[in-house]
Each structure stands twice: as structure tokens, then as C-alpha cells.
PDB file of C-alpha atoms in Angstrom:
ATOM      1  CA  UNK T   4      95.910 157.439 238.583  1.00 66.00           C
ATOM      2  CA  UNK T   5      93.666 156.343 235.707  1.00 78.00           C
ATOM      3  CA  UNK T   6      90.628 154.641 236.274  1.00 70.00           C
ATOM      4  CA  UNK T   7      91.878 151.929 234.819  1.00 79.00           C
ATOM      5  CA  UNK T   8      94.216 151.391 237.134  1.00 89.00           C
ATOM      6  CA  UNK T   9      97.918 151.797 235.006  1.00 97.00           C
ATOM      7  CA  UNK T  10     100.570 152.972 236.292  1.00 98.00           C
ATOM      8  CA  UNK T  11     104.380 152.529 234.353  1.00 98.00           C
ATOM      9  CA  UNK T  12     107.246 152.928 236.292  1.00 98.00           C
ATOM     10  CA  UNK T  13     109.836 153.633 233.629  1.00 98.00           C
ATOM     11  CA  UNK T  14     112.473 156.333 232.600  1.00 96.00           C
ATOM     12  CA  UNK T  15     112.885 158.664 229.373  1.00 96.00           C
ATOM     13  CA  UNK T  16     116.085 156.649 229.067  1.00 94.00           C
ATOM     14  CA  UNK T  17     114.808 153.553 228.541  1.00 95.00           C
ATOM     15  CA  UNK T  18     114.194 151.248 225.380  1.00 95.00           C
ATOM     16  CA  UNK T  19     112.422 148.876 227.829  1.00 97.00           C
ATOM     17  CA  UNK T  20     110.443 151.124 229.244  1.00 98.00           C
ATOM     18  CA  UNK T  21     109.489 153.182 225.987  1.00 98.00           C
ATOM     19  CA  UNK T  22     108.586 149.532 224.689  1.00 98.00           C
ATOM     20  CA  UNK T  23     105.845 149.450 227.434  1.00 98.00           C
ATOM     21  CA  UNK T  24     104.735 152.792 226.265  1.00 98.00           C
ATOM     22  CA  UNK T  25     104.344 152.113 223.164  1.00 98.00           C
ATOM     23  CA  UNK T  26     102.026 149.194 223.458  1.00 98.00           C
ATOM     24  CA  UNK T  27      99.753 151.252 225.979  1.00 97.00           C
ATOM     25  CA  UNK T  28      99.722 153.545 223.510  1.00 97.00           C
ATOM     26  CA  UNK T  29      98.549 151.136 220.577  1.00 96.00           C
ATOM     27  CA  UNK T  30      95.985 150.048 222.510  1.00 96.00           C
ATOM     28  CA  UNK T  31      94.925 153.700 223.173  1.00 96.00           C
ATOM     29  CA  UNK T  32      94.887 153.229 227.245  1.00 96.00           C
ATOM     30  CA  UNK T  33      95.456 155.948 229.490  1.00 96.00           C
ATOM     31  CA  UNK T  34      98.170 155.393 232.371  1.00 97.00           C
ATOM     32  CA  UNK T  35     100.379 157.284 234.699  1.00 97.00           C
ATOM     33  CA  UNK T  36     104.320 157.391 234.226  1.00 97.00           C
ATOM     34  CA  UNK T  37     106.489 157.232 237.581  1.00 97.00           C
ATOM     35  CA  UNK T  38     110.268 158.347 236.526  1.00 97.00           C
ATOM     36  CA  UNK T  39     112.568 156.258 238.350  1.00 95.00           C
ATOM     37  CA  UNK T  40     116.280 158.154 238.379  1.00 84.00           C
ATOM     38  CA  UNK T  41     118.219 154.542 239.939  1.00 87.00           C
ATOM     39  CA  UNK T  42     120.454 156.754 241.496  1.00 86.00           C
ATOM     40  CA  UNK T  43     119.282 155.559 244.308  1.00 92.00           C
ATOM     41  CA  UNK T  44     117.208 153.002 243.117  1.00 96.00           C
ATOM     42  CA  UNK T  45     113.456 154.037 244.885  1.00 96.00           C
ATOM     43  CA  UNK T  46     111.537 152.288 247.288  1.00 96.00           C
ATOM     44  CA  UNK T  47     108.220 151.638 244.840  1.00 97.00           C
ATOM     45  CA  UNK T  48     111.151 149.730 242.974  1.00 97.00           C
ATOM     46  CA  UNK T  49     112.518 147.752 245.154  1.00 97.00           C
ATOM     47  CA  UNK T  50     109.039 147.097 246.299  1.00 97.00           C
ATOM     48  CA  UNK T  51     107.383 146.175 243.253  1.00 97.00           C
ATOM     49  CA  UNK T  52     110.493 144.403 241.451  1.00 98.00           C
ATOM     50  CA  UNK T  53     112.524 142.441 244.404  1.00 97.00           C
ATOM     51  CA  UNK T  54     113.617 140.136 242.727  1.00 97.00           C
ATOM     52  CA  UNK T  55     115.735 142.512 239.568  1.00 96.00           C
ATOM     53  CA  UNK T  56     115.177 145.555 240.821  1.00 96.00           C
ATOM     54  CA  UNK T  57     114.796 146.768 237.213  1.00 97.00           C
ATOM     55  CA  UNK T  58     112.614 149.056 235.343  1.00 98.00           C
ATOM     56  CA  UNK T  59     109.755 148.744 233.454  1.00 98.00           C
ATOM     57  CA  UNK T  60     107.115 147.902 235.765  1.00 98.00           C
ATOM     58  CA  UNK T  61     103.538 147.849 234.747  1.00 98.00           C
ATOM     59  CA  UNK T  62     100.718 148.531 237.649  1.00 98.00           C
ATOM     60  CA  UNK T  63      97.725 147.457 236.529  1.00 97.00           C
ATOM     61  CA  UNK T  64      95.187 148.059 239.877  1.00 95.00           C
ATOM     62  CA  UNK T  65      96.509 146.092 242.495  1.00 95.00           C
ATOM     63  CA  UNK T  66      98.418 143.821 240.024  1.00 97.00           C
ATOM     64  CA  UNK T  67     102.227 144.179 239.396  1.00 98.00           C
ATOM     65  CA  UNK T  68     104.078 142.834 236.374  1.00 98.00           C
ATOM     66  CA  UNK T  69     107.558 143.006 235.590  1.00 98.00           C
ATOM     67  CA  UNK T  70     109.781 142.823 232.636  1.00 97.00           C
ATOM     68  CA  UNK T  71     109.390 144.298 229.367  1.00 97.00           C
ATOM     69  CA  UNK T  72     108.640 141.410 227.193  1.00 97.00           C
ATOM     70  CA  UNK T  73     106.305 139.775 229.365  1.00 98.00           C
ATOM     71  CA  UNK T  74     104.615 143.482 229.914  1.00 98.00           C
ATOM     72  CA  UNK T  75     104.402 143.857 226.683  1.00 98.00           C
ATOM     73  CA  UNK T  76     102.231 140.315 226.155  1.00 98.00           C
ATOM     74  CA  UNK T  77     100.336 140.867 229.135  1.00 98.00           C
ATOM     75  CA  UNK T  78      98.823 143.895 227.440  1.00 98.00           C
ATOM     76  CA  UNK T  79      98.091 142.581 224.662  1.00 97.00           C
ATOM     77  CA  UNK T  80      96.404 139.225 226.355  1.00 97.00           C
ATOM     78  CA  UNK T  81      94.264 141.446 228.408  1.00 97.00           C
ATOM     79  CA  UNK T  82      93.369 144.312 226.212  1.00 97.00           C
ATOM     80  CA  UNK T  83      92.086 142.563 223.273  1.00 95.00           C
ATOM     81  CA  UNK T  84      91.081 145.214 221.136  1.00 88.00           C
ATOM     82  CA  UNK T  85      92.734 146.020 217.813  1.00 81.00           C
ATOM     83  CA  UNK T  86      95.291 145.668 216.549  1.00 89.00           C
ATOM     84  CA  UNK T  87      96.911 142.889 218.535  1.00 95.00           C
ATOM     85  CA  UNK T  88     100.353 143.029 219.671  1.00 97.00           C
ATOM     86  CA  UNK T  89     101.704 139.506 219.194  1.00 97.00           C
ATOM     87  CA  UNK T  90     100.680 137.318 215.881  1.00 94.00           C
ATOM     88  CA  UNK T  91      97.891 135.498 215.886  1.00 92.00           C
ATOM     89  CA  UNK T  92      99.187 132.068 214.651  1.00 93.00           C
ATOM     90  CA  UNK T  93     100.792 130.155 217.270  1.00 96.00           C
ATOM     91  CA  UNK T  94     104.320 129.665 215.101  1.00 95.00           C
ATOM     92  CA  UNK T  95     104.523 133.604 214.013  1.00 94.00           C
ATOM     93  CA  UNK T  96     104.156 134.331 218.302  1.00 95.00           C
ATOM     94  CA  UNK T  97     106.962 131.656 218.133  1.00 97.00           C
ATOM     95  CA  UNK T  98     108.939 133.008 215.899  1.00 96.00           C
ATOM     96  CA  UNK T  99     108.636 136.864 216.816  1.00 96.00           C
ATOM     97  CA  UNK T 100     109.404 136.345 220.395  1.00 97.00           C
ATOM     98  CA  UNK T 101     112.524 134.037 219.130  1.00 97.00           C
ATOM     99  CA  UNK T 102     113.429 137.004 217.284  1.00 97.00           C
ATOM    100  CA  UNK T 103     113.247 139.379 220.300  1.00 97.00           C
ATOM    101  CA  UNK T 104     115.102 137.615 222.708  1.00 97.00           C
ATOM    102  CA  UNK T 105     118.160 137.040 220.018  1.00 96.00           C
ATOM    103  CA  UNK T 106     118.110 140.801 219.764  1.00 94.00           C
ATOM    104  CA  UNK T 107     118.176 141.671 223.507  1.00 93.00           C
ATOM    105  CA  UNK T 108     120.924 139.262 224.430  1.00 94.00           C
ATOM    106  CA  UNK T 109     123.412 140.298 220.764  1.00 93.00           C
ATOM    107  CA  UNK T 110     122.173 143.948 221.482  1.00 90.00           C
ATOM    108  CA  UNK T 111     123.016 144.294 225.260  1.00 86.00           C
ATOM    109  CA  UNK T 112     126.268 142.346 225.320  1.00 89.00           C
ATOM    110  CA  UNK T 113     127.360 144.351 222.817  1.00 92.00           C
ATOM    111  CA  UNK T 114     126.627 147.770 223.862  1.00 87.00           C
ATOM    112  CA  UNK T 115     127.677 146.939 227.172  1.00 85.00           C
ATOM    113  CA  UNK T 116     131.252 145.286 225.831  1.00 90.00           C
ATOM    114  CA  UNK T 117     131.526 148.949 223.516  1.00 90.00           C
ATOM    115  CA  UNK T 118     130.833 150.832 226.447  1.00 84.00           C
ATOM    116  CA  UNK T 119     133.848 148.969 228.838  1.00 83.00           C
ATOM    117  CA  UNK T 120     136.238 148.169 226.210  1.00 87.00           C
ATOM    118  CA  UNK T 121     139.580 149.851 227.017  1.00 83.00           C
ATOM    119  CA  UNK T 122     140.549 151.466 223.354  1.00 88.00           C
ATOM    120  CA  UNK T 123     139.265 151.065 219.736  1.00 90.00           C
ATOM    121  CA  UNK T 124     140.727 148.217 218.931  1.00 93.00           C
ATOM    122  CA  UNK T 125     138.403 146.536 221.857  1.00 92.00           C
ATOM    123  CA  UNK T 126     135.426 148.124 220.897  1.00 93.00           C
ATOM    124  CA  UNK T 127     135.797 146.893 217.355  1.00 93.00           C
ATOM    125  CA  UNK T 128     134.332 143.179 217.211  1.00 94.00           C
ATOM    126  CA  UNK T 129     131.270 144.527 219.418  1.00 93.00           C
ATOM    127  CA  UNK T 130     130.568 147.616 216.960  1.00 94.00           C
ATOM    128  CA  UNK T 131     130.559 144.693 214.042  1.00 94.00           C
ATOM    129  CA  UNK T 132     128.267 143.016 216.170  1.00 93.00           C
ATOM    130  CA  UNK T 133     125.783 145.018 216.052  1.00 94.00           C
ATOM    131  CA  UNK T 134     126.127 145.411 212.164  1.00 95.00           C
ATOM    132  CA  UNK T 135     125.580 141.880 211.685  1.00 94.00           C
ATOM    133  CA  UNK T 136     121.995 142.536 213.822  1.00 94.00           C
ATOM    134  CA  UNK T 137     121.251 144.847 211.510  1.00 96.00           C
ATOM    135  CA  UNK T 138     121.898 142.736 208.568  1.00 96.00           C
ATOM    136  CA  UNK T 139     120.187 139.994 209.976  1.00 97.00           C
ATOM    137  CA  UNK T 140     117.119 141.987 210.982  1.00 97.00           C
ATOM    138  CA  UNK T 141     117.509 143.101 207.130  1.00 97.00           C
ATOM    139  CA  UNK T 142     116.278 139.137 206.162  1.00 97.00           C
ATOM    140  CA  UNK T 143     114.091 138.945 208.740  1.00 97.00           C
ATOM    141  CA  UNK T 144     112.341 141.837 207.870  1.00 97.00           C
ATOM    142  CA  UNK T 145     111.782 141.133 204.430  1.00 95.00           C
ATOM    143  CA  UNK T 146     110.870 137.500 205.346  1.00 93.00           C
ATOM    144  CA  UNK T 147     108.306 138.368 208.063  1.00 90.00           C
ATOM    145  CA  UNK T 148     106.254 141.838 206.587  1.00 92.00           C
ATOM    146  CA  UNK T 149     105.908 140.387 202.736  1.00 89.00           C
ATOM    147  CA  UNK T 150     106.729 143.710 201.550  1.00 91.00           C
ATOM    148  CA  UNK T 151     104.049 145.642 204.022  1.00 95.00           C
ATOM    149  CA  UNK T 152     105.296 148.409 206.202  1.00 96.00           C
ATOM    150  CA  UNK T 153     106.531 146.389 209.540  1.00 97.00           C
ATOM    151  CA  UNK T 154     107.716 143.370 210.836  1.00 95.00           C
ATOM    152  CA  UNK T 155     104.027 142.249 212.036  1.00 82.00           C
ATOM    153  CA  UNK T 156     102.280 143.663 208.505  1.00 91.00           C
ATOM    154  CA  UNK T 157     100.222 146.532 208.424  1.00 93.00           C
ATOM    155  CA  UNK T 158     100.635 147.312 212.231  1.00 92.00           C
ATOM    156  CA  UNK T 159     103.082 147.399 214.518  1.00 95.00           C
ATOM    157  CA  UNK T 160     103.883 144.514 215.994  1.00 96.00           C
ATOM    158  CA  UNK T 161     105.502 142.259 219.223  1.00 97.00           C
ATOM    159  CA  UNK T 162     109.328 142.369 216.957  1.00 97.00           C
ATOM    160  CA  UNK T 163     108.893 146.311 215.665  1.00 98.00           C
ATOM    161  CA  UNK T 164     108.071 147.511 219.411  1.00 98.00           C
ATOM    162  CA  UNK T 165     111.048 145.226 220.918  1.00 96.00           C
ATOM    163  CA  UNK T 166     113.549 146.303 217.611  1.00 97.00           C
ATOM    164  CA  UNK T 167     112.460 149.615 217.109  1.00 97.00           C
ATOM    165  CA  UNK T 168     112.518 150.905 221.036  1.00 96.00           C
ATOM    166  CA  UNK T 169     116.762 150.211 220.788  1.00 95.00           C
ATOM    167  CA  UNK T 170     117.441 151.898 217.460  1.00 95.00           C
ATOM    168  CA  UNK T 171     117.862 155.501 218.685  1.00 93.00           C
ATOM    169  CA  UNK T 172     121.117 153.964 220.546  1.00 93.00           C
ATOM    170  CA  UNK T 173     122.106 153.132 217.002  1.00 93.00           C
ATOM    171  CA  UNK T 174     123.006 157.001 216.595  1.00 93.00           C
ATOM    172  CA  UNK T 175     124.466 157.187 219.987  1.00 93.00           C
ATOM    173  CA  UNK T 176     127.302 154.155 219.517  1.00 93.00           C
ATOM    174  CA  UNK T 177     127.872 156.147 216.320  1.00 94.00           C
ATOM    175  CA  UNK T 178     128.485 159.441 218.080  1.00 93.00           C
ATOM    176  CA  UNK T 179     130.443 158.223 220.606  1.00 92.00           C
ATOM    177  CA  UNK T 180     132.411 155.689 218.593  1.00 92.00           C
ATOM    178  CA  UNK T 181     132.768 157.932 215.764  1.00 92.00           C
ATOM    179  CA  UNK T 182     131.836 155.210 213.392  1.00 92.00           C
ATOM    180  CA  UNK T 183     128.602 154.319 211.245  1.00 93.00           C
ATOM    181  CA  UNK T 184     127.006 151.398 212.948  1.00 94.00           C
ATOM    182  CA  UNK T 185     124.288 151.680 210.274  1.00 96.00           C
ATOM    183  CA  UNK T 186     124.687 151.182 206.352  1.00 95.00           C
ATOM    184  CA  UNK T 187     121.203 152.449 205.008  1.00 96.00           C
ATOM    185  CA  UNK T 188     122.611 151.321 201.525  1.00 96.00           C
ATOM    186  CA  UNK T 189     123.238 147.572 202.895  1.00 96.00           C
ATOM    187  CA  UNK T 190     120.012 147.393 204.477  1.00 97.00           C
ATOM    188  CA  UNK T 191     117.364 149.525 202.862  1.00 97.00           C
ATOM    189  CA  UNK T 192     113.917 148.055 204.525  1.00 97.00           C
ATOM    190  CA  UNK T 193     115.503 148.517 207.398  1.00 98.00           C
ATOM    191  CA  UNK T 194     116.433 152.352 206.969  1.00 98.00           C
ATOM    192  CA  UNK T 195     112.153 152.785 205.386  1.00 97.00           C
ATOM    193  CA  UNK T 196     110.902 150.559 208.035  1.00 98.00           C
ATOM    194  CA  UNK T 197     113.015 152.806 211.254  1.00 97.00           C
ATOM    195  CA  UNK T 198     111.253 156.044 209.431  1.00 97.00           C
ATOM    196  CA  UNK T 199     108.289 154.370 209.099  1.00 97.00           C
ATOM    197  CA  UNK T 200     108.086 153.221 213.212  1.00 98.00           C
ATOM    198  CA  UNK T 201     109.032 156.612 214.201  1.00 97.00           C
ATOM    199  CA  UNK T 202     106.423 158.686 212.663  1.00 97.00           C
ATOM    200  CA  UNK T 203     103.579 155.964 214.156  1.00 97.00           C
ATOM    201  CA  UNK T 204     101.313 157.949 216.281  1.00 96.00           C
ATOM    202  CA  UNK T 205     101.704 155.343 218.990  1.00 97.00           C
ATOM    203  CA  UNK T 206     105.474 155.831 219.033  1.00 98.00           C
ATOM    204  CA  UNK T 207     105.953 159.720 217.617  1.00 95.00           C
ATOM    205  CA  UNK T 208     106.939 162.184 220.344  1.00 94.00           C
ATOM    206  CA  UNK T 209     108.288 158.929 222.659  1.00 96.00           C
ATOM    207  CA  UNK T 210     111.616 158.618 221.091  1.00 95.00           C
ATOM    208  CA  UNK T 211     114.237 160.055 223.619  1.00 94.00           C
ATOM    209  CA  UNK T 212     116.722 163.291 221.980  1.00 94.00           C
ATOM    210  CA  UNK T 213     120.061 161.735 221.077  1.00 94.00           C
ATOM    211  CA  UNK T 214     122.104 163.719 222.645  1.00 94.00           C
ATOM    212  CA  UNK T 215     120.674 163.714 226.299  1.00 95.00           C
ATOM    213  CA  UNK T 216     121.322 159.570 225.636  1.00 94.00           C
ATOM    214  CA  UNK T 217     124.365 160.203 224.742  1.00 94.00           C
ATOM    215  CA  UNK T 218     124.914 162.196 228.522  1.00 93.00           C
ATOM    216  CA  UNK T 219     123.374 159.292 229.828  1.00 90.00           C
ATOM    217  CA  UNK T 220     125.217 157.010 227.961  1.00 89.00           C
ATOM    218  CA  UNK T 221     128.347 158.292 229.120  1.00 88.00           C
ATOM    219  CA  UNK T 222     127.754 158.348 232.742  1.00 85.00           C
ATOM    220  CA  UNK T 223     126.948 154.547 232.270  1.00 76.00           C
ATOM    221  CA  UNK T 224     130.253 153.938 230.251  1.00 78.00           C
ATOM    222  CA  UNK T 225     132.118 155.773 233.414  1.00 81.00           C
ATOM    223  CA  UNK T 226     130.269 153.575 235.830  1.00 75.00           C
ATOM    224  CA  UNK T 227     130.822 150.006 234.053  1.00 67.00           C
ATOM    225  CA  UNK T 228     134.104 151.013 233.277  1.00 70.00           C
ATOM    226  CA  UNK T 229     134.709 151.434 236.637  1.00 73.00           C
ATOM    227  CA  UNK T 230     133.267 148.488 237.782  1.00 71.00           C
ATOM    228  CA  UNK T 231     135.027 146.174 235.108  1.00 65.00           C
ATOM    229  CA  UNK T 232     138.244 147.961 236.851  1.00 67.00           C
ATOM    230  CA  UNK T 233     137.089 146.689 240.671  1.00 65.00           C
TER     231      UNK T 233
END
């Protein structure tokens, strides 16, 4: 383990966990990543997270934190080196973590609805879901980075991190669904600002290949499919 103490336990899979990554990796710590497979679930996380039993979870010495947003703001509270995670001003935190919890509750119910849905014609309103995030996050982007580079400015911020660890699964829904989830034309900050987060040193060589999500992706579809059956 590092001597400072960090430990993730995360896997290449997921957005949450590459969100945690990320971070650490803005803040140029050093850490240890535990893969957890969840098929069976492990004992370190059912240990560490008894309460969700989800991935990511942060060690930080004897400390234990759970949840990706709140992971991501405990960083950035305790490391407070440059540049800083979360907006200074009091209304901008307020309005970026707004912003990310919108996202994670439109995003996940609708790639879990694609994912079950029974035909096409089921999948449909979800897939349109997901293009209205996009064209939302459009306006929000050019409200929030006044023409700069990201959502928080001239660095990476709390709302790029949250947005940008999901948007790989933007080119899985299309390969799986056979349709174009994203219209570069409609929202062209959008398609500068994903090329943009990529290529960060914090975040290039992190991004997960499409097609081994798309693998993973359909063993999940197989397994909530099954489920929504029981």
C-alpha cells in the first residue's frame, strides 16, 4: 500500500469507480487499486460497504468512505492542493453537485430501462432519454465553462469527472442499440469538450475499451433481464 494510506476498491468497468480515479489522479496521489469481479461479491466488500455493498470504496489509512460522489468531495476537502475539485463559491458547489445527481438518476434509469426493455419499440423513450441529457448538458455546458475548455473552467472539475466517467457507455448503447445516441452536430461543445476530457493526463489511459463494455454490458442486460422476468 502507499504510504499514504489509499487504497480504491473499484473495477475497470466502472464509471464510478474510474470517477474516483480520476480525482486521485488530479491531485497527483499515489494509491493501490483492488479489482472487485461481484461475481461473488468479496468479503473486503461486504466488509467495508455493509450497508450497499457497492463499489467504489476509498481506503484512506484506517478510514473507509463510500460512494462515488461523496469520495470524490472527500478528496478534494482533504487534499487541498491545486486545482480543486469542487467550485469554490458556495452556489457553483450547489449548482455542480445539482447537476450531478440529475445526471446519475436520468442516466441510470435509463440505461438500465434500455438494457430490460423487451424489443425496440421499449427501448425507444429511454434511448431519447438520454439524448435529451445530452442536450441539456449542451446548455449547461456553455452556461457553466464561459467558453473555457470544461464544465469547471480551465480544469477539470466536480460535473466533468461525474459527466465525463459515463460517456464511453454513450458508444456502447449505440452499438448495441444500433442507433446514434449522440448528435455531435446538435451539440458541438459537448463533442470538443468529451475530446478534450479524454486526452487529460489525469483521465488518458483510464477510459475502459468499448468493446470489452460492451461484453460486460451484455452479461448485465442477460442478468436484469432475467430478473425483471422473476
Amino acid at each position: 500500500m502507499p504510504p499514504n494510506g489509499l487504497k480504491l476498491l473499484g473495477a475497470w468497468f466502472s464509471p464510478f469507480a474510474l470517477r474516483v480515479q480520476i480525482s486521485l489522479n488530479l491531485k497527483g496521489l499515489d494509491y493501490e487499486v483492488v479489482e472487485e469481479t461481484l461475481n461473488p461479491k468479496s468479503d473486503l466488500l461486504l466488509k467495508s460497504n455493509p450497508v450497499h455493498k457497492k463499489i467504489p470504496v476509498l481506503f484512506h489509512g484506517d478510514k473507509v468512505i463510500c460512494d462515488s460522489t461523496i469520495i470524490v468531495e472527500y478528496i478534494d476537502e482533504v487534499w487541498t492542493n491545486a486545482p480543486s475539485i469542487l467550485p469554490s463559491n458556495a452556489y457553483d458547489r450547489a449548482n455542480a453537485r445539482f447537476w450531478v445527481a440529475w445526471i446519475d438518476d436520468k442516466w441510470l434509469t435509463s440505461m438500465r430501462s434500455i438494457l430490460v426493455a423487451e424489443d425496440d419499440e421499449a427501448k425507444k423513450p429511454h434511448l431519447e432519454q438520454i439524448e435529451e441529457i445530452h442536450e441539456r448538458m449542451e446548455e449547461v455546458l456553455n452556461k457553466f465553462s464561459e467558453g473555457k475548455a470544461f464544465f469547471g473552467g480551465d480544469t477539470i472539475g466536480y460535473l466533468d469527472i461525474c459527466l465525463g466517467s459515463i460517456w464511453d457507455w454513450n458508444r456502447v448503447m449505440e452499438e448495441m442499440n444500433g442507433r446514434k445516441v449522440f448528435d455531435e452536430a446538435k451539440n458541438p461543445a459537448l463533442a470538443k469538450w468529451a475530446k478534450t476530457f479524454a486526452a487529460h493526463p489525469a483521465v488518458n489511459g483510464l477510459l475502459p475499451d468499448t468493446h470489452n463494455l460492451i461484453e460486460f454490458a451484455e452479461v448485465f442486460e442477460r442478468k436484469w433481464t432475467a430478473e425483471a422476468a422473476q
